[in-house]
CSV table of C-alpha atoms in Angstrom, one decimal:
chain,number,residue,atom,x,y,z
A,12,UNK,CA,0.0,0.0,0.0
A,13,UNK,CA,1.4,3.0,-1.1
A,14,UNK,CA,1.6,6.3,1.2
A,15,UNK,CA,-0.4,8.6,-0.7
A,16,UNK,CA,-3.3,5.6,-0.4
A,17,UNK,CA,-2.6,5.4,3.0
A,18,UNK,CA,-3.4,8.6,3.6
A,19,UNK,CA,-6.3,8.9,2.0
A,20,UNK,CA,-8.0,5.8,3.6
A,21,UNK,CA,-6.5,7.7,7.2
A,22,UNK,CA,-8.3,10.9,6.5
A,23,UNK,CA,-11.3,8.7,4.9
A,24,UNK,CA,-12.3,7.3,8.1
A,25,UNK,CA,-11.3,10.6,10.1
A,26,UNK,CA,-14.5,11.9,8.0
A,27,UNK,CA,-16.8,9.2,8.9
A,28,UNK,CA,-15.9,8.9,12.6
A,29,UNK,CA,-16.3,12.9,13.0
A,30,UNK,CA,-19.5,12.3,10.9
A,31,UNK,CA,-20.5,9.6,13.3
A,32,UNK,CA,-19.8,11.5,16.4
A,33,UNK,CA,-22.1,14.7,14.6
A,34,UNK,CA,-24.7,11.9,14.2
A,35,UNK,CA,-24.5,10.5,17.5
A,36,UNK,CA,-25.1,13.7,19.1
A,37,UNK,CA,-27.8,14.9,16.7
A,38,UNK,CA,-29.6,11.7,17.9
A,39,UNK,CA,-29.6,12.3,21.6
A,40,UNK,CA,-30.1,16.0,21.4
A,41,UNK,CA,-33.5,14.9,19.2
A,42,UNK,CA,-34.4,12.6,21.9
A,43,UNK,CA,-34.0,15.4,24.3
A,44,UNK,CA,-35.4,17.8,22.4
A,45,UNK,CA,-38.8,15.6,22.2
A,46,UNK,CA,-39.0,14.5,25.9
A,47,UNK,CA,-38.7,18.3,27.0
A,48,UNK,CA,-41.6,19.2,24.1
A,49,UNK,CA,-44.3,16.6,25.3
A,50,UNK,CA,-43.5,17.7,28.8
A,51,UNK,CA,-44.4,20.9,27.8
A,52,UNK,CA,-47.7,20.3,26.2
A,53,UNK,CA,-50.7,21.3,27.0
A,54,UNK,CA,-53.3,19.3,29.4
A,55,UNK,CA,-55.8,18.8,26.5
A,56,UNK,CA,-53.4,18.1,24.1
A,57,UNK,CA,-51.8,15.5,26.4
A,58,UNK,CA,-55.3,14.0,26.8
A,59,UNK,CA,-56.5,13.9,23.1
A,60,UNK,CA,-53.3,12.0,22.7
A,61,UNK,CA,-53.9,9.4,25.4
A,62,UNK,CA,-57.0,9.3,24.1
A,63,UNK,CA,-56.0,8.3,20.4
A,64,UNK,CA,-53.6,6.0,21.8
A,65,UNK,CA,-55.5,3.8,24.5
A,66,UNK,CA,-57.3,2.0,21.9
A,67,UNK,CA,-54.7,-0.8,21.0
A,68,UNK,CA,-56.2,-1.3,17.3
A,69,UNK,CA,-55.9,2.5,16.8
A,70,UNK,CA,-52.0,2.8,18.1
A,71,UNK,CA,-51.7,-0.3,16.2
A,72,UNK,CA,-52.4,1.1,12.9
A,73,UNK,CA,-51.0,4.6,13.7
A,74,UNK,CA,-47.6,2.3,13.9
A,75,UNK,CA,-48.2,1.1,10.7
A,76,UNK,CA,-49.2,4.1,9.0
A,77,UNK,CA,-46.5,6.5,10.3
A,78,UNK,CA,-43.8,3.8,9.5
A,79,UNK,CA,-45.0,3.0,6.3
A,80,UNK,CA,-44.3,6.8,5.6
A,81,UNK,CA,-40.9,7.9,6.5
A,82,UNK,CA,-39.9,4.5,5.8
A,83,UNK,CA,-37.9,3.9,9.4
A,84,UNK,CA,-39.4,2.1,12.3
A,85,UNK,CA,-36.3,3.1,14.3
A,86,UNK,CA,-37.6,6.4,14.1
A,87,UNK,CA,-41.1,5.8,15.2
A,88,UNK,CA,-39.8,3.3,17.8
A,89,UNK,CA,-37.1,6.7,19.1
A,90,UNK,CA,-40.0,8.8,19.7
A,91,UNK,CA,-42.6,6.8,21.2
A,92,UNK,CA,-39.4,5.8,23.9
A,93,UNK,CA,-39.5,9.7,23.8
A,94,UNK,CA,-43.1,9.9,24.9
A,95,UNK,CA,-43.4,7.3,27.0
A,96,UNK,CA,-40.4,8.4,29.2
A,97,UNK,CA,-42.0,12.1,30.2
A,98,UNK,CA,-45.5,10.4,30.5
A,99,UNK,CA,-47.6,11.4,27.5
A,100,UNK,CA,-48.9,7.9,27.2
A,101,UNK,CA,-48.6,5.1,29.2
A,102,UNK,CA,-45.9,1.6,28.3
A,103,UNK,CA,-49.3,-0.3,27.8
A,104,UNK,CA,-50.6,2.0,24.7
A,105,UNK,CA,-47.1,2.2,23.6
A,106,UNK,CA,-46.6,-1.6,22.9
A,107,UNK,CA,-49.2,-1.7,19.9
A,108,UNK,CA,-47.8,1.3,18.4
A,109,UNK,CA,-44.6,-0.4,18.1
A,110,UNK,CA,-46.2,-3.7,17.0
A,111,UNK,CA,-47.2,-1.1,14.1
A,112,UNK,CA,-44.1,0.1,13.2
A,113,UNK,CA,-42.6,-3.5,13.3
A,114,UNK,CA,-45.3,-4.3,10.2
A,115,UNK,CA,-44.6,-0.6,8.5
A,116,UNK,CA,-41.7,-1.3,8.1
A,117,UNK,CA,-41.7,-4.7,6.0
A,118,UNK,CA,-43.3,-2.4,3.2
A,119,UNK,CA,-39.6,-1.3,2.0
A,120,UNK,CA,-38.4,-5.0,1.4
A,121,UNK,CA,-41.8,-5.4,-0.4
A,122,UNK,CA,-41.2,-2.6,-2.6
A,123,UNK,CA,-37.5,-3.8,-3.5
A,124,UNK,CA,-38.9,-7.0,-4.9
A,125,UNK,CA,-41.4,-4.9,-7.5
A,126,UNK,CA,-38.3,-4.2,-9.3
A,127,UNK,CA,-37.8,-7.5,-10.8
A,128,UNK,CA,-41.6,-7.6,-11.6
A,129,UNK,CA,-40.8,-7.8,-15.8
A,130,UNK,CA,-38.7,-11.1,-14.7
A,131,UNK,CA,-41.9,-13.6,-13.7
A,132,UNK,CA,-39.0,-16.0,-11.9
A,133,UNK,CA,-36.9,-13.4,-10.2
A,134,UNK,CA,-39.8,-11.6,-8.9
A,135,UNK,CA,-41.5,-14.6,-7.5
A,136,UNK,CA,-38.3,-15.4,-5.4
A,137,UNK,CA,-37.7,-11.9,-4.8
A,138,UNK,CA,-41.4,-11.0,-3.6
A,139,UNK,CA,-41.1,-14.8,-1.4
A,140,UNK,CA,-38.0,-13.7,0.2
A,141,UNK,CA,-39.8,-10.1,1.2
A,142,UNK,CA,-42.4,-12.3,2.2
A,143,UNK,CA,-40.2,-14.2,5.0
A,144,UNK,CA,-40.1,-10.4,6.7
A,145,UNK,CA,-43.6,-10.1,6.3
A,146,UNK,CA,-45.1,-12.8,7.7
A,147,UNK,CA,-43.0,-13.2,10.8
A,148,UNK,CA,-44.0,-9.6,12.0
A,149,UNK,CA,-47.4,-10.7,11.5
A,150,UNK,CA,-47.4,-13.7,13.1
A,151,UNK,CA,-46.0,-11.9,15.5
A,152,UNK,CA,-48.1,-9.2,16.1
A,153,UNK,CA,-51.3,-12.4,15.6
A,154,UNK,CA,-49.7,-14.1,19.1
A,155,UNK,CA,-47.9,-10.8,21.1
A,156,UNK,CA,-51.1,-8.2,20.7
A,157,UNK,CA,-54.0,-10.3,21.9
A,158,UNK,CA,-51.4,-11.7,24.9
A,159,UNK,CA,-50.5,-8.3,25.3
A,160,UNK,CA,-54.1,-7.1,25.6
A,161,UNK,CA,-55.8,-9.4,27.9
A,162,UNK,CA,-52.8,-10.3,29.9
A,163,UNK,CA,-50.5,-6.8,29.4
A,164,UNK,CA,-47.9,-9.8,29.7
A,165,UNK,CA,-45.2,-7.7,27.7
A,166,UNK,CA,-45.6,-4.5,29.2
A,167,UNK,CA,-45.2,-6.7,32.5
A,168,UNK,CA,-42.3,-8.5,31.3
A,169,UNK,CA,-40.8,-5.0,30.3
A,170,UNK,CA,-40.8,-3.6,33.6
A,171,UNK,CA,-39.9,-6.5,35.5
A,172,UNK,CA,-36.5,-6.6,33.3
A,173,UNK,CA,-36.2,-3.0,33.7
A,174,UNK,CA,-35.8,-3.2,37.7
A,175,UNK,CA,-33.4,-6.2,37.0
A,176,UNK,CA,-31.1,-3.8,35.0
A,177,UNK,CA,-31.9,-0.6,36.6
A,178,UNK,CA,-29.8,0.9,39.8
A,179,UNK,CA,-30.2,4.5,41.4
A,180,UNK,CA,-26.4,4.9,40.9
A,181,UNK,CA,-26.7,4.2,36.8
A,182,UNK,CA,-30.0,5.6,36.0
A,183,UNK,CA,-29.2,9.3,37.8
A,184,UNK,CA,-25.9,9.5,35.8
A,185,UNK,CA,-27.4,12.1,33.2
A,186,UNK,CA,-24.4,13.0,31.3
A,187,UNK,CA,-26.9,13.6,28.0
A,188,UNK,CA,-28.9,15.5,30.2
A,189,UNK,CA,-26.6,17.7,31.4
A,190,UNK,CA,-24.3,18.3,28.7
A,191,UNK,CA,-27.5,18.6,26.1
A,192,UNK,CA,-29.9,21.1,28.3
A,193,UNK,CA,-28.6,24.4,27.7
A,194,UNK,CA,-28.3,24.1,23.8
A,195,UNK,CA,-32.3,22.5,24.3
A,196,UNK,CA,-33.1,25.5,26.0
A,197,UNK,CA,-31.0,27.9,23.5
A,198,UNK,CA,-33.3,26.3,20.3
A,199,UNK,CA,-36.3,26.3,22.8
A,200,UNK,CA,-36.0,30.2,23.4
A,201,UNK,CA,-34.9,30.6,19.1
A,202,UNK,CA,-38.3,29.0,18.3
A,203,UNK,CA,-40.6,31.3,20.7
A,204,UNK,CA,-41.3,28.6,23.2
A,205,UNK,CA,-43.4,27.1,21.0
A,206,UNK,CA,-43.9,22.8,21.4
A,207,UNK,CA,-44.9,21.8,18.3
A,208,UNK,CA,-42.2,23.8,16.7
A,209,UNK,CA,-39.9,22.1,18.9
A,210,UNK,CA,-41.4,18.7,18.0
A,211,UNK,CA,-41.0,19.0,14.1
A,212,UNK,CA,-37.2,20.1,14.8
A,213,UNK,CA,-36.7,16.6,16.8
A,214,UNK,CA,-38.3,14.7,14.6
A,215,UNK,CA,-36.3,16.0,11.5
A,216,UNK,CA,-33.1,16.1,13.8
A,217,UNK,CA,-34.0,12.6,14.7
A,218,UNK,CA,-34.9,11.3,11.4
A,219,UNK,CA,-31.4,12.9,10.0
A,220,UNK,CA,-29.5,11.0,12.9
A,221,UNK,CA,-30.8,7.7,11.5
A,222,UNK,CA,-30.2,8.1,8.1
A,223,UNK,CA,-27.0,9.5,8.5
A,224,UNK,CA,-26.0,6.9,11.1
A,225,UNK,CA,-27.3,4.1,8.5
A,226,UNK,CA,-25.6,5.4,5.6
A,227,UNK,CA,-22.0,6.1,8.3
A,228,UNK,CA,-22.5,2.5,9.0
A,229,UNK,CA,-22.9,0.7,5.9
A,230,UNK,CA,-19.8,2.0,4.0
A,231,UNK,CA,-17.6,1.1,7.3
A,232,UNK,CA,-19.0,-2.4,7.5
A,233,UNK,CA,-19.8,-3.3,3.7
A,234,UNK,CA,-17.6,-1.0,1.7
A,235,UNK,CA,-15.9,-2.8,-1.2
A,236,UNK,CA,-16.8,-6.2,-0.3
A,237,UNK,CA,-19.8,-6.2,-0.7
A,238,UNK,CA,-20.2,-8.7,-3.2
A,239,UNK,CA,-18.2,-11.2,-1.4
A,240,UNK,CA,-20.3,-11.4,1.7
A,241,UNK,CA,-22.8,-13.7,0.1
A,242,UNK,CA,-20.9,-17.0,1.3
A,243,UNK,CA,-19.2,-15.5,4.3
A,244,UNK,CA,-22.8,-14.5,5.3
A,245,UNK,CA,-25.2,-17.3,4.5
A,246,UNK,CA,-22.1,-19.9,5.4
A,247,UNK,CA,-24.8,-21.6,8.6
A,248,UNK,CA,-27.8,-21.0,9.8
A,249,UNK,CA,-26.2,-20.1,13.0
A,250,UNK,CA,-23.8,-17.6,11.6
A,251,UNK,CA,-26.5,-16.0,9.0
A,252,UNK,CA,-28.7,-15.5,12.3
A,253,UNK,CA,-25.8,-13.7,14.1
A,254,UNK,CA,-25.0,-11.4,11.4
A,255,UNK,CA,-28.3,-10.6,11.2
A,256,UNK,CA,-28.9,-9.6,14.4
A,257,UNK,CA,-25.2,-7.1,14.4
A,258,UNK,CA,-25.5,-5.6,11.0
A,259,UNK,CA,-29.2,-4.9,12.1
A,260,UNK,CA,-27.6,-3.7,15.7
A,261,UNK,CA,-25.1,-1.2,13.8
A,262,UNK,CA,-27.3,-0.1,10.5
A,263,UNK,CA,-30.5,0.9,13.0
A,264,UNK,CA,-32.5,-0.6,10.3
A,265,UNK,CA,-33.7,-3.6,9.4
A,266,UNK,CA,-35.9,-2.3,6.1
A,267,UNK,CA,-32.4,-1.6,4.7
A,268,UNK,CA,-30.6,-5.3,6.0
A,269,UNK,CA,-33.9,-7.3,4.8
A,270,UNK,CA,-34.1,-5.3,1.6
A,271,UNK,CA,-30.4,-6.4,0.9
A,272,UNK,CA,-31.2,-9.9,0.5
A,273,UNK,CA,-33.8,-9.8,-1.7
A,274,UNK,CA,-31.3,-9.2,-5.3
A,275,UNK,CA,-29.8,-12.2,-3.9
A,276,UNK,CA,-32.7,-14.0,-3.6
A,277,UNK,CA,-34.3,-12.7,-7.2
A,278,UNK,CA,-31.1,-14.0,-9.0
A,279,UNK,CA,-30.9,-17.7,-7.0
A,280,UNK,CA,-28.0,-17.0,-5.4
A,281,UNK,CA,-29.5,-17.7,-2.2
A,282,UNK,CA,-32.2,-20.1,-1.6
A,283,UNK,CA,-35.4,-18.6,0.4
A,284,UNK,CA,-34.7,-21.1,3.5
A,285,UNK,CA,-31.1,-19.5,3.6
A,286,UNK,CA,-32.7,-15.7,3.9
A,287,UNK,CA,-35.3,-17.3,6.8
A,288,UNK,CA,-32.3,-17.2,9.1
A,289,UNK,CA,-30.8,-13.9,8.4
A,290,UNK,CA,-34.1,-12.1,8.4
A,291,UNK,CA,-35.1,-13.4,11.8
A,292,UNK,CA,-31.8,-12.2,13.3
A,293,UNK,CA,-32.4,-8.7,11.6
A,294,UNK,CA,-35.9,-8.9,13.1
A,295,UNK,CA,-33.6,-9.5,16.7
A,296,UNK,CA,-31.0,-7.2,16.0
A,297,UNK,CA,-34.1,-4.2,15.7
């Protein structure tokens, strides 16, 4: 390797861990940003939204709807842990909005197989390996939302893990908090202490961070070798589950890790129980 290429790769990834760190905080200040403009809303505001969302069908399909949308259900997932954590609505009406977002966001991997529509072969294993995602959200959501409804088994089941993992001496460490409240309460003062303002800034601000971070992530871990991941990936089932589960981890996504797989399913070089295994880690790994 030459020095000249040497450099270049150096000052390469100098751009996209600065660009990481830009992204990192752009995330938490959106998070922060959102929690401090719920908090801030008015009572009847607050109650036409706990309202909206108490009805588990209704939060269900909100979910659905928003995801399908902007095309992220990291994003919808981000703000309802916004809401939910200064009170807005409860963990109970927050589950079936997430179950929502879960099925939005099988609608990307969907639309990836209509591009091999004008091939009848490729697009039948393309559309079956979209498929796989599909239909183990909603199976999913067919067994977890009636449990969760008459039983509130996962709500349960969330806070009992919560208080396993959860100490007085971690949970009051508010670095974020602290090192993020006076530039909230600089933009809070720029946009005339106005909530909903505030709102559509962390929301954009959010949905920037998770595009960004997405985009940051896949050049580092796919790069130029891209094309020779296909054995080193589907090698075992247990190995195509594991990477799953990480690149969905890192990427924040699991539209775009899902939506990978299906060229390799239109052109056969995959089989459909080969994707079955990587598409249920990425359904982990989100």
């Amino acid at each position: 390797m030459t020095v000249a290429k040497r450099k270049f790769e150096i000052i390469n990834f100098s751009k996209r861990l600065l660009r990481f760190v830009v992204v990192f905080f752009a995330f938490f200040l959106s998070l922060n940003l959102m929690g401090n403009a719920f908090s801030l809303l008015s009572s009847n505001t607050v109650t036409q939204i706990i309202e909206a969302t108490s009805n588990p069908f209704v939060g269900f399909f909100i979910g659905i709807l928003a995801t399908a949308i902007l095309q992220s259900s990291s994003t919808i997932t981000s703000t309802i842990v916004a809401i939910v954590s200064v009170g807005t609505i409860s963990l109970d009406s927050a589950i079936p909005i997430v179950m929502g977002a879960n099925i939005g966001t099988t609608v990307t991997s969907t639309i990836v197989s209509l591009g091999y529509i004008s091939k009848k072969k490729e697009f039948r294993r393309a559309l079956a390996a979209a498929a796989v995602h599909d239909f183990f959200n909603i199976f999913t959501v067919l067994i977890l939302l009636p449990l969760q409804y008459f039983t509130g088994f996962l709500s349960l089941a969330s806070k009992n893990i919560t208080h396993l993992i959860y100490s007085p001496q971690v949970g009051n460490s508010d670095f974020f908090s602290y090192s993020l409240k006076p530039i909230s309460n600089f933009i809070y003062q720029i946009l005339g202490n106005s909530p909903i303002l505030m709102i559509g800034l962390a929301l954009f601000l959010l949905f920037y961070a998770i595009k960004s971070f997405t985009q940051v992530i896949k050049e580092i871990l796919i790069g130029d070798s891209k094309r020779k991941m296909s054995d080193f990936i589907f090698g075992s089932p247990l190995k195509s589950l594991a990477i799953g589960t990480l690149f969905t981890a890192a990427l924040q996504s699991s539209s775009v890790t899902t939506s990978l797989i299906v060229p390799l399913a239109a052109t056969n070089k995959i089989s459909l129980k080969q994707t079955f295994n990587f598409i249920m880690g990425a359904n982990v790994g989100t």
